[in-house]
Coordinates of C-alpha atoms and ligand atoms in Angstrom, one line a residue:
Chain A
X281 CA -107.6 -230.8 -92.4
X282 CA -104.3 -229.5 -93.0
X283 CA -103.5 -225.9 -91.7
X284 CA -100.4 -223.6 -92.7
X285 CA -99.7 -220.3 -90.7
X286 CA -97.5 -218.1 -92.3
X287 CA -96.5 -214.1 -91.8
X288 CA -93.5 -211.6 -91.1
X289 CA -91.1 -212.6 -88.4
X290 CA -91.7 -212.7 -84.8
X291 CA -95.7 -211.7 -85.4
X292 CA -96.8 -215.2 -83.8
X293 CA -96.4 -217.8 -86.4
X294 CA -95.3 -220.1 -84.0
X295 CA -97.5 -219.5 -81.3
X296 CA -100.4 -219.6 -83.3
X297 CA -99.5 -223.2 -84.7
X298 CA -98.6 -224.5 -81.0
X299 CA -101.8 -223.4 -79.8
X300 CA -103.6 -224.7 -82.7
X301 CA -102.1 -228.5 -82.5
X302 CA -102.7 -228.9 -79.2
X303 CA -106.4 -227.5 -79.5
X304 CA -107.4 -230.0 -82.2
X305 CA -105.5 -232.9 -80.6
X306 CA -107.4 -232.1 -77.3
X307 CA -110.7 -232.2 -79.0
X308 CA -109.5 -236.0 -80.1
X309 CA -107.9 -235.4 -83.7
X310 CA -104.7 -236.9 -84.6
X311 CA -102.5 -234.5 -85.2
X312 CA -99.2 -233.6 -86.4
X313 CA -97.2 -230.5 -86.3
X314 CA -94.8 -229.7 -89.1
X315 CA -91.8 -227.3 -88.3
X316 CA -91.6 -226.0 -91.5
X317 CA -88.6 -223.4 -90.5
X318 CA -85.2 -223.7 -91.2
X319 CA -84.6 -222.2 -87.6
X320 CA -86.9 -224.9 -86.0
X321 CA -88.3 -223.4 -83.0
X322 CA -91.8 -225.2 -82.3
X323 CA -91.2 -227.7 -80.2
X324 CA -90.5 -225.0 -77.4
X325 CA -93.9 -223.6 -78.0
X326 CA -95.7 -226.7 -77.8
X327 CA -93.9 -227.9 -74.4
X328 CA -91.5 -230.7 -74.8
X329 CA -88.8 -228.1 -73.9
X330 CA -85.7 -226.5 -75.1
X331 CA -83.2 -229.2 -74.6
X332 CA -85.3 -231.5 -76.4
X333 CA -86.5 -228.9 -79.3
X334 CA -82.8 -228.5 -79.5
X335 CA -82.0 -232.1 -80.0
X336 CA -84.3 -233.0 -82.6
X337 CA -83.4 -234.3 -86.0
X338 CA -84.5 -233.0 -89.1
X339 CA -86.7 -235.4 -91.5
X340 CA -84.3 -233.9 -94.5
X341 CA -81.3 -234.5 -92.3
X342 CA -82.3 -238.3 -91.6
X343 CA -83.3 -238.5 -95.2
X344 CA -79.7 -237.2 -96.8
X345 CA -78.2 -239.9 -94.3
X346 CA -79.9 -242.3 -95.9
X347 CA -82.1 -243.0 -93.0
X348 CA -85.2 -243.1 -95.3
X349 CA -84.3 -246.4 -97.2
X350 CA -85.0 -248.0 -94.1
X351 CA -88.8 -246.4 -93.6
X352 CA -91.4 -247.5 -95.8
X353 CA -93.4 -244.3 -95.9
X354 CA -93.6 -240.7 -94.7
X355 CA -96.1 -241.6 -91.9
X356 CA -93.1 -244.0 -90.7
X357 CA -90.4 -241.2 -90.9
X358 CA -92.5 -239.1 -89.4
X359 CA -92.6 -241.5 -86.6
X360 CA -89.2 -242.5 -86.4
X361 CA -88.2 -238.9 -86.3
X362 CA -90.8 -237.1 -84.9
X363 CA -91.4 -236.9 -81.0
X364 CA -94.3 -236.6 -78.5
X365 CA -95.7 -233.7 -77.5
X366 CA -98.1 -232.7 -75.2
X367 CA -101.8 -233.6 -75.7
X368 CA -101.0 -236.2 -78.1
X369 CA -99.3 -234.1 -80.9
X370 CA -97.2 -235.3 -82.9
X371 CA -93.9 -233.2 -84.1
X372 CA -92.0 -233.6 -86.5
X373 CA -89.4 -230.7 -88.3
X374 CA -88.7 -230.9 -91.8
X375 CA -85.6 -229.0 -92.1
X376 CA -83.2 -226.9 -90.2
X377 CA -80.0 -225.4 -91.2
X378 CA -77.0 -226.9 -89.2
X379 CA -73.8 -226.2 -91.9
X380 CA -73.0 -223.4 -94.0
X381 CA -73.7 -224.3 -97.7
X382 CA -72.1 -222.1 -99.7
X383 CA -73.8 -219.9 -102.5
X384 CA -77.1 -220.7 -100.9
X385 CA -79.8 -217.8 -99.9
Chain B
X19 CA -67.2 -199.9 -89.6
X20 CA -68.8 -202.8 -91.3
X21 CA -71.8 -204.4 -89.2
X22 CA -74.7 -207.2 -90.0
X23 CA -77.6 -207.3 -87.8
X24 CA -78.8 -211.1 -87.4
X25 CA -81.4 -213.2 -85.2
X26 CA -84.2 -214.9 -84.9
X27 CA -87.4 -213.1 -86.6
X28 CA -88.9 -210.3 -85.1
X29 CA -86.0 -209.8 -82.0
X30 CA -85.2 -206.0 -82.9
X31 CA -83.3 -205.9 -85.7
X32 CA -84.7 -203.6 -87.8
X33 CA -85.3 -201.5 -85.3
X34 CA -82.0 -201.3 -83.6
X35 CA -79.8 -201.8 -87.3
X36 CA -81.7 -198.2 -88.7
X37 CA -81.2 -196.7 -85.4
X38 CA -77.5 -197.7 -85.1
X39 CA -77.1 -196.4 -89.2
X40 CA -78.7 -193.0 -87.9
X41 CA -76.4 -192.7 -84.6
X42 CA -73.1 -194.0 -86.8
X43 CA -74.2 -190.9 -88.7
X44 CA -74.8 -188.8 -85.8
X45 CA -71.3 -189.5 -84.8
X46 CA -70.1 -187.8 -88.0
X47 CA -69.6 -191.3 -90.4
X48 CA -70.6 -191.1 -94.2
X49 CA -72.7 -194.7 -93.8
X50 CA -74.5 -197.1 -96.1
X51 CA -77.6 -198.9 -94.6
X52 CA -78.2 -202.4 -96.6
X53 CA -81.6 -204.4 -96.1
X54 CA -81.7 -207.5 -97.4
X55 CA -84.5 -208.5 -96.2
X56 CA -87.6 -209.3 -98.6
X57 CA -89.9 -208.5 -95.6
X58 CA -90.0 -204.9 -94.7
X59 CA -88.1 -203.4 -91.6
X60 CA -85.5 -201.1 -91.6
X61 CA -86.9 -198.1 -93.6
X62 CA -89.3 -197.7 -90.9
X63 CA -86.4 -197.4 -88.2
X64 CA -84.4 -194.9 -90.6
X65 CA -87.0 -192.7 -90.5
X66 CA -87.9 -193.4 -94.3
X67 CA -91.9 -194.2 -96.1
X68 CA -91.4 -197.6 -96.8
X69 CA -91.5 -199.0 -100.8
X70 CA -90.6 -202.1 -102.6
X71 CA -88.3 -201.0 -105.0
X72 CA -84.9 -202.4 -105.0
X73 CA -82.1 -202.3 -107.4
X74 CA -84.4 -201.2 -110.6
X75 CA -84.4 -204.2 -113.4
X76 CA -81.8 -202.5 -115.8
X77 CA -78.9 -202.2 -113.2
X78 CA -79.4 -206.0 -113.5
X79 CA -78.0 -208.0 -116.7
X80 CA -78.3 -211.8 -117.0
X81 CA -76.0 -213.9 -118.6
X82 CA -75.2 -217.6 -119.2
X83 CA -72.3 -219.2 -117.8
X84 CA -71.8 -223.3 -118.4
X85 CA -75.2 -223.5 -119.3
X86 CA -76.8 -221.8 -116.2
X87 CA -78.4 -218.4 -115.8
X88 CA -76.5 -216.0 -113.9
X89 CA -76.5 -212.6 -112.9
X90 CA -74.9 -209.3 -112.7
X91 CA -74.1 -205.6 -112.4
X92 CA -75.0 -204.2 -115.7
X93 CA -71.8 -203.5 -117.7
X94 CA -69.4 -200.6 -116.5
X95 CA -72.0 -200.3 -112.9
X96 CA -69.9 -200.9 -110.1
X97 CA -71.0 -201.5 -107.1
X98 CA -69.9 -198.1 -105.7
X99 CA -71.7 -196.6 -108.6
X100 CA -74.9 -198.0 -107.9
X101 CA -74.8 -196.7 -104.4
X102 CA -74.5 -193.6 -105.8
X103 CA -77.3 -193.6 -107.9
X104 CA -80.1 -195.7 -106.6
X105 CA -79.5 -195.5 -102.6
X106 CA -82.2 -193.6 -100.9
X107 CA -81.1 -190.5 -98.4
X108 CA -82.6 -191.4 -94.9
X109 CA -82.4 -188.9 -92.4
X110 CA -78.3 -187.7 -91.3
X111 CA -77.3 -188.7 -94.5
X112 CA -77.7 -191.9 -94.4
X113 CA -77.5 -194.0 -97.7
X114 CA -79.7 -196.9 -97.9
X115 CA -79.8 -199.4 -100.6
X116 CA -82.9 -202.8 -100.3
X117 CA -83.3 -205.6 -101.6
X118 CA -86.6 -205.4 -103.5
X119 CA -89.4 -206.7 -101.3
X120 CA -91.9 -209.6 -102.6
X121 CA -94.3 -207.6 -104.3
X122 CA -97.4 -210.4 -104.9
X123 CA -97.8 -213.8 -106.0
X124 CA -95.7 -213.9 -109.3
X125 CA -92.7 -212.3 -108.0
X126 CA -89.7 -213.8 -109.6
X127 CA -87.0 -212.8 -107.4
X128 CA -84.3 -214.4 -108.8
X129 CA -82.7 -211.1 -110.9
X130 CA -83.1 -209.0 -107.4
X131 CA -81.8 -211.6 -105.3
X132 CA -78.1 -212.5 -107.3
X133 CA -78.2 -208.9 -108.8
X134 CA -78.5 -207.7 -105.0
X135 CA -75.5 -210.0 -104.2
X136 CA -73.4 -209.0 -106.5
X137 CA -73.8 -205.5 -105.1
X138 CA -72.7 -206.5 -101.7
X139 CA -69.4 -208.1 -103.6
X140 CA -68.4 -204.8 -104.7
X141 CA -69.1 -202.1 -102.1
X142 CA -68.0 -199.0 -101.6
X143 CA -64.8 -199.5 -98.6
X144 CA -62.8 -196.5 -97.7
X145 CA -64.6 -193.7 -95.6
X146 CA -67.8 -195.7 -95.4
X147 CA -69.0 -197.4 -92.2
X148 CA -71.9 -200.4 -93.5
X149 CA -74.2 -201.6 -91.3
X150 CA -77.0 -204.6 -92.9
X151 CA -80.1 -205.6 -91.3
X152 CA -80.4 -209.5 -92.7
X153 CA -83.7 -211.3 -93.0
X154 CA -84.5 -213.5 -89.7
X155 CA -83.3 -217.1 -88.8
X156 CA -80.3 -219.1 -89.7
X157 CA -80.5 -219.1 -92.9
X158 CA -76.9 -218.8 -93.8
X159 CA -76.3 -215.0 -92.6
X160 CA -72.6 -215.5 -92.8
X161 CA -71.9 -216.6 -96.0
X162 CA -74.6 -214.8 -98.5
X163 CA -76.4 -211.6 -97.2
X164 CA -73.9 -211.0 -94.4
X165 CA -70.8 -211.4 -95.9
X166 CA -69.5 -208.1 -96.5
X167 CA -69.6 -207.0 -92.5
X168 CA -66.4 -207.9 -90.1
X169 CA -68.9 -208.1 -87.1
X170 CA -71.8 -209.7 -86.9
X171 CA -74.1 -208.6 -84.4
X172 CA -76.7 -211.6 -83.2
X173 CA -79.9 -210.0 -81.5
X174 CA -81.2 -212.0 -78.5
X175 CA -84.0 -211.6 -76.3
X176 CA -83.9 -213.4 -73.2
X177 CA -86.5 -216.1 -74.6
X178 CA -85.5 -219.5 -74.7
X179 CA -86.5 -219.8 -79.0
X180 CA -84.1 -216.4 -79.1
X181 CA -81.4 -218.0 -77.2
X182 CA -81.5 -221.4 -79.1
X183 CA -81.2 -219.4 -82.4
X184 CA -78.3 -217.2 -80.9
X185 CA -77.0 -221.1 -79.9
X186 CA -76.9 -222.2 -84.0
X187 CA -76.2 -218.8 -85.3
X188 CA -73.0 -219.0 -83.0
X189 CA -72.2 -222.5 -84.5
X190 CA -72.9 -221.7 -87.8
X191 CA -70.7 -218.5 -87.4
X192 CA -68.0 -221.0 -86.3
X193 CA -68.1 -223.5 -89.4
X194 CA -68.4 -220.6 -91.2
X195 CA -65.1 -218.6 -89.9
X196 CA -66.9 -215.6 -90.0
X197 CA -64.8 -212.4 -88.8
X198 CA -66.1 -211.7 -85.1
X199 CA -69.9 -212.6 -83.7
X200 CA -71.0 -211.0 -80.4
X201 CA -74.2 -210.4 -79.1
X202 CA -76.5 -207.7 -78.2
X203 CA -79.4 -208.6 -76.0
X204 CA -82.8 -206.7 -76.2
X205 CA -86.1 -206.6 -74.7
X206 CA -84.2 -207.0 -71.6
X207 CA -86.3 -206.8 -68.4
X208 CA -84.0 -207.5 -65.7
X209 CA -80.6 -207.4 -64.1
X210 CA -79.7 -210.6 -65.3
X211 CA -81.3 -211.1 -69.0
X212 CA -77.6 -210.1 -70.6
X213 CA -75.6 -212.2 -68.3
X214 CA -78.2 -214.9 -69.3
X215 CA -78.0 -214.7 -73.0
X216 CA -73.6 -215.1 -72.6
X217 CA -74.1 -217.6 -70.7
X218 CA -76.9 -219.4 -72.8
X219 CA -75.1 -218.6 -76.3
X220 CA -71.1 -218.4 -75.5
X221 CA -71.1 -215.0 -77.3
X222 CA -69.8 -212.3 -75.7
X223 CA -72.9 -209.5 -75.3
X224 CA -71.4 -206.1 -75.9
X225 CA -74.7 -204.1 -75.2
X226 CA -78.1 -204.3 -73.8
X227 CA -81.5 -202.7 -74.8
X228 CA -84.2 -202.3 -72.7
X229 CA -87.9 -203.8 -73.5
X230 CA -89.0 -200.0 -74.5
X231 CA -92.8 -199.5 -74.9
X232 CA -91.5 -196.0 -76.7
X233 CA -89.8 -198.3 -79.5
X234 CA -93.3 -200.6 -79.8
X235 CA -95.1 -197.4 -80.4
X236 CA -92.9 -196.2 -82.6
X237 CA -92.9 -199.1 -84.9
X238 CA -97.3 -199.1 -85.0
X239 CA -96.6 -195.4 -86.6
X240 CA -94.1 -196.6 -89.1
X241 CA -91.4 -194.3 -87.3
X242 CA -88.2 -194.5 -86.2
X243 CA -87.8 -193.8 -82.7
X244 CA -84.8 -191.7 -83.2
X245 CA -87.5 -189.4 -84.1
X246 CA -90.5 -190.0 -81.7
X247 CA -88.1 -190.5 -78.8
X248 CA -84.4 -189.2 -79.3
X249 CA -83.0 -189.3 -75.8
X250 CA -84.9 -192.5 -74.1
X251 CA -84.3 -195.6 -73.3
X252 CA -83.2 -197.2 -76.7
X253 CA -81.6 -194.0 -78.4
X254 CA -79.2 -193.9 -75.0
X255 CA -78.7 -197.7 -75.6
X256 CA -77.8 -197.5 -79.3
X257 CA -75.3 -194.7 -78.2
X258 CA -73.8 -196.4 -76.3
X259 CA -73.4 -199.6 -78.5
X260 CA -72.1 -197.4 -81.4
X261 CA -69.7 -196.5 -78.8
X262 CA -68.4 -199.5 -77.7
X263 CA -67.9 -201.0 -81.1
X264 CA -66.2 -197.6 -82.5
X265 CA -63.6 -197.8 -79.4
X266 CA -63.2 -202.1 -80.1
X267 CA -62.1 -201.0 -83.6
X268 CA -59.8 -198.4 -83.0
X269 CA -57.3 -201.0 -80.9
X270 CA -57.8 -203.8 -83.8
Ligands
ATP625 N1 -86.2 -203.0 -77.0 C1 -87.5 -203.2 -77.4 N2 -88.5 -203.0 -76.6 C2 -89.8 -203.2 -77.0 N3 -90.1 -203.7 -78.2 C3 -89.2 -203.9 -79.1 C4 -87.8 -203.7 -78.8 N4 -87.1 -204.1 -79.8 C5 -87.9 -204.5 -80.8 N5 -89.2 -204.4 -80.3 C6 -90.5 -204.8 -81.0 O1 -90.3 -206.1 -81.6 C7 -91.0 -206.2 -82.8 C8 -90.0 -206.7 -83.8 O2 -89.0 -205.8 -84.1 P1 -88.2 -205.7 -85.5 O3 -89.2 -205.6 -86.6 O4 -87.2 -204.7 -85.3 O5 -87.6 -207.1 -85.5 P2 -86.8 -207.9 -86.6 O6 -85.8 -208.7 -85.9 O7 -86.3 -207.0 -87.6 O8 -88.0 -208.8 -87.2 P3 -88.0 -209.6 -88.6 O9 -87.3 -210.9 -88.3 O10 -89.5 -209.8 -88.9 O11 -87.3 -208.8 -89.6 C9 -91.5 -204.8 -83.1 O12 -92.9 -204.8 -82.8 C10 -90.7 -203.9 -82.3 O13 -91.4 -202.7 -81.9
MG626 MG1 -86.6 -206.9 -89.8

C-alpha cells in the first residue's frame, strides 16, 4: 500500500502521515515514511525528536554527493539514510532546501 | 516600507500579512499587498471574496532567449502600470495584486509564475509601503517571491516544527544576504513563548500575537478580523508591530 497526504499548509498533513505510519507499523507492516517536503518536518511528528529531525540528511543531498554510487538500490539508500522511528517506522526525507539556488521557485 | 511575510505553512501569515496591509493603510500609507502564494490566504484577511485570477494571460508575453522559453511584461506594461490596472482595492485602499492560484489538474503555471516575477522586478517604489504574504516553507523566500521587501518577517509559533523552520529560514537568510530577518512570534500562550522563539531561532522577535480564538473564527467566515474584531487581541498586536517597524525605519 502506498499512501500520499497532501493539502494547504498547516491543515495536518503532517500529523496525519505520523499518525498513519505508526498505526500500520503497530499492526505489523513494514513501513516507511517519506518526507516528501522541502522543509522536512516529520520526524518531529513521529517522535525521534527535534535535534534528530534536524540532523537528518536528505536522500537527494546524499545522492548529489555522490553517496548513491556506493548503494545498490533505493531500499539501501533508504537504509543508509533513513533512521528509526518509533514502532518500527522507517524515515527517510527526500529533499530539503539547505542553500539558496538562485532563479529557482 | 517594504515587508515579506515568511514561515512554515499554516503559522499566521496570511492572516497577520492582510491585517498588517490594512493597518499600514490605516496609518495613512498608499500600500500594495502581493500574494504569491498559489494556495489561497491573504484575500480573506484583507477583507476581500477570494478568486483565482492573477495577472490576466495577455499582460504576459513569452519569448525565446538562447533557445529557452521565457517570459515577460507585455510590451510598454511596466510593472507600475500593471498595478494600476489589474490590482484589486481591498478595504483602506489597499492595492492587492496575486499570483493566480492553481485552478485544477491541467494548470500550467509556468506564464503566471515568471510573468508574476517579473512584476515583482519592477514595482512601483516611491510613496508605496509593500508588504508580500509568500507561500509556506523554505523554499527559497529570499531570493524569488521575497525579493523585493528590505525586511523579512519569519512567523513562528512556539512549536518545535515552527521553530526548526524559523532555524533554516534564518540560515538560508544568511547565505542568501538578504536585507534584515526578524521574527514575529504568534499563537503565543504564555509569558515566555517570544523569549523562546529568540532564543531557539537567533532572530531578534520584534512583536508577539496572541493565540486569538477571535482570528480562528474569523478565518472559518472567510473574514478578516480587522472587520469581525477591530480593537482585540490581534488588531492591538498588529498595531503595534506596524508601529515598531515604522519607528525602526525612520532611524535607518
Ligand atoms: N494568533 C492566532 N491565534 C489563533 N489562531 C491563529 C492565529 N494566527 C493564525 N491562526 C490560525 O492558524 C491557521 C493558519 O493561518 P494562516 O492561513 O494565516 O497561515 P499561513 O501561514 O498563511 O498558512 P499557509 O502556509 O497555508 O499559507 C488559521 O486557521 C488561522 O485562523
Ligand atoms: Mg497563507
Amino acid at each position: 500500500m502506498k499512501i500520499a497526504v497532501v493539502g494547504k499548509g498547516g491543515s495536518g498533513k503532517t500529523t496525519t502521515s505520523a499518525v498513519l505510519a505508526r498505526t500500520f507499523a503497530r499492526h505489523g507492516h513494514d513501513t516507511l515514511a517519506l518526507d516528501c517536503d522541502s522543509n522536512p518536518n516529520l520526524g518531529i511528528s513521529l517522535g525521534i525528536g527535534e535535534e534528530a529531525t534536524e540532523a537528518l540528511v536528505s536522500v537527494r543531498d546524499a545522492v548529489d554527493a555522490g553517496e548513491e554510487q556506493h548503494a545498490t538500490s533505493m531500499d539501501d539508500l533508504v537504509s543508509r539514510f533513513g533512521v528509526d522511528a518509533p514502532d518500527g517506522v522507517r524515515l527517510a526525507v527526500v529533499t530539503a532546501i539547505q542553500n539558496p539556488e538562485p532563479d529557482c521557485p | 516600507m517594504r515587508v515579506a511575510f515568511v514561515g512554515k505553512g499554516g503559522v499566521g501569515k496570511s492572516s497577520l500579512s492582510g491585517s498588517f496591509a490594512r493597518v499600514l493603510a490605516e496609518a495613512g500609507e498608499r500600500v500594495l499587498a502581493i500574494d504569491s502564494d498559489p494556495m489561497p490566504g491573504m484575500a480573506f484577511s484583507l477583507g476581500l471574496e477570494q478568486s483565482d485570477a492573477g495577472l490576466p494571460d495577455d499582460a504576459v508575453e513569452e519569448y525565446e532567449e538562447d533557445g529557452r522559453q521565457r517570459y515577460r511584461l507585455r510590451e510598454g506594461l511596466t510593472g507600475t502600470d500593471a498595478v494600476e490596472q489589474y490590482a484589486q482595492r481591498a478595504p483602506g485602499g489597499v492595492h492587492f495584486m496575486q499570483l493566480g492560484k492553481a485552478r485544477g489538474p491541467q494548470w500550467n503555471n509556468r506564464r503566471q509564475h515568471f510573468g508574476f516575477q517579473r512584476l515583482l522586478d519592477d514595482l512601483p517604489g516611491d510613496g508605496w509601503s509593500i508588504v508580500g504574504d509568500l507561500p509556506g516553507g523554505t523554499r527559497q523566500p529570499f531570493l524569488t517571491w521575497g525579493r523585493y521587501a528590505r525586511t523579512f518577517l519569519v512567523v513562528i509559533e512556539p512549536t518545535p516544527a515552527s521553530l526548526l523552520t524559523g532555524r533554516r529560514l534564518a540560515r538560508l537568510a544568511e547565505t542568501a544576504r538578504a536585507p534584515r530577518v526578524v521574527a514575529i512570534a504568534n499563537k503565543v500562550r504564555e509569558p515566555g513563548d517570544a523569549e523562546r522563539v529568540s532564543s531557539r531561532t537567533g532572530l531578534d522577535v520584534i512583536g508577539s500575537v496572541p493565540f486569538d480564538p477571535a482570528l480562528a473564527d474569523a478565518d472559518r467566515l472567510g473574514k478578516a478580523v480587522l472587520d469581525t474584531d477591530p480593537d482585540g487581541p490581534t488588531a492591538t498586536a498588529v498595531r503595534s508591530l506596524v508601529q515598531t517597524l515604522q519607528k525602526s525605519e525612520e532611524q535607518s
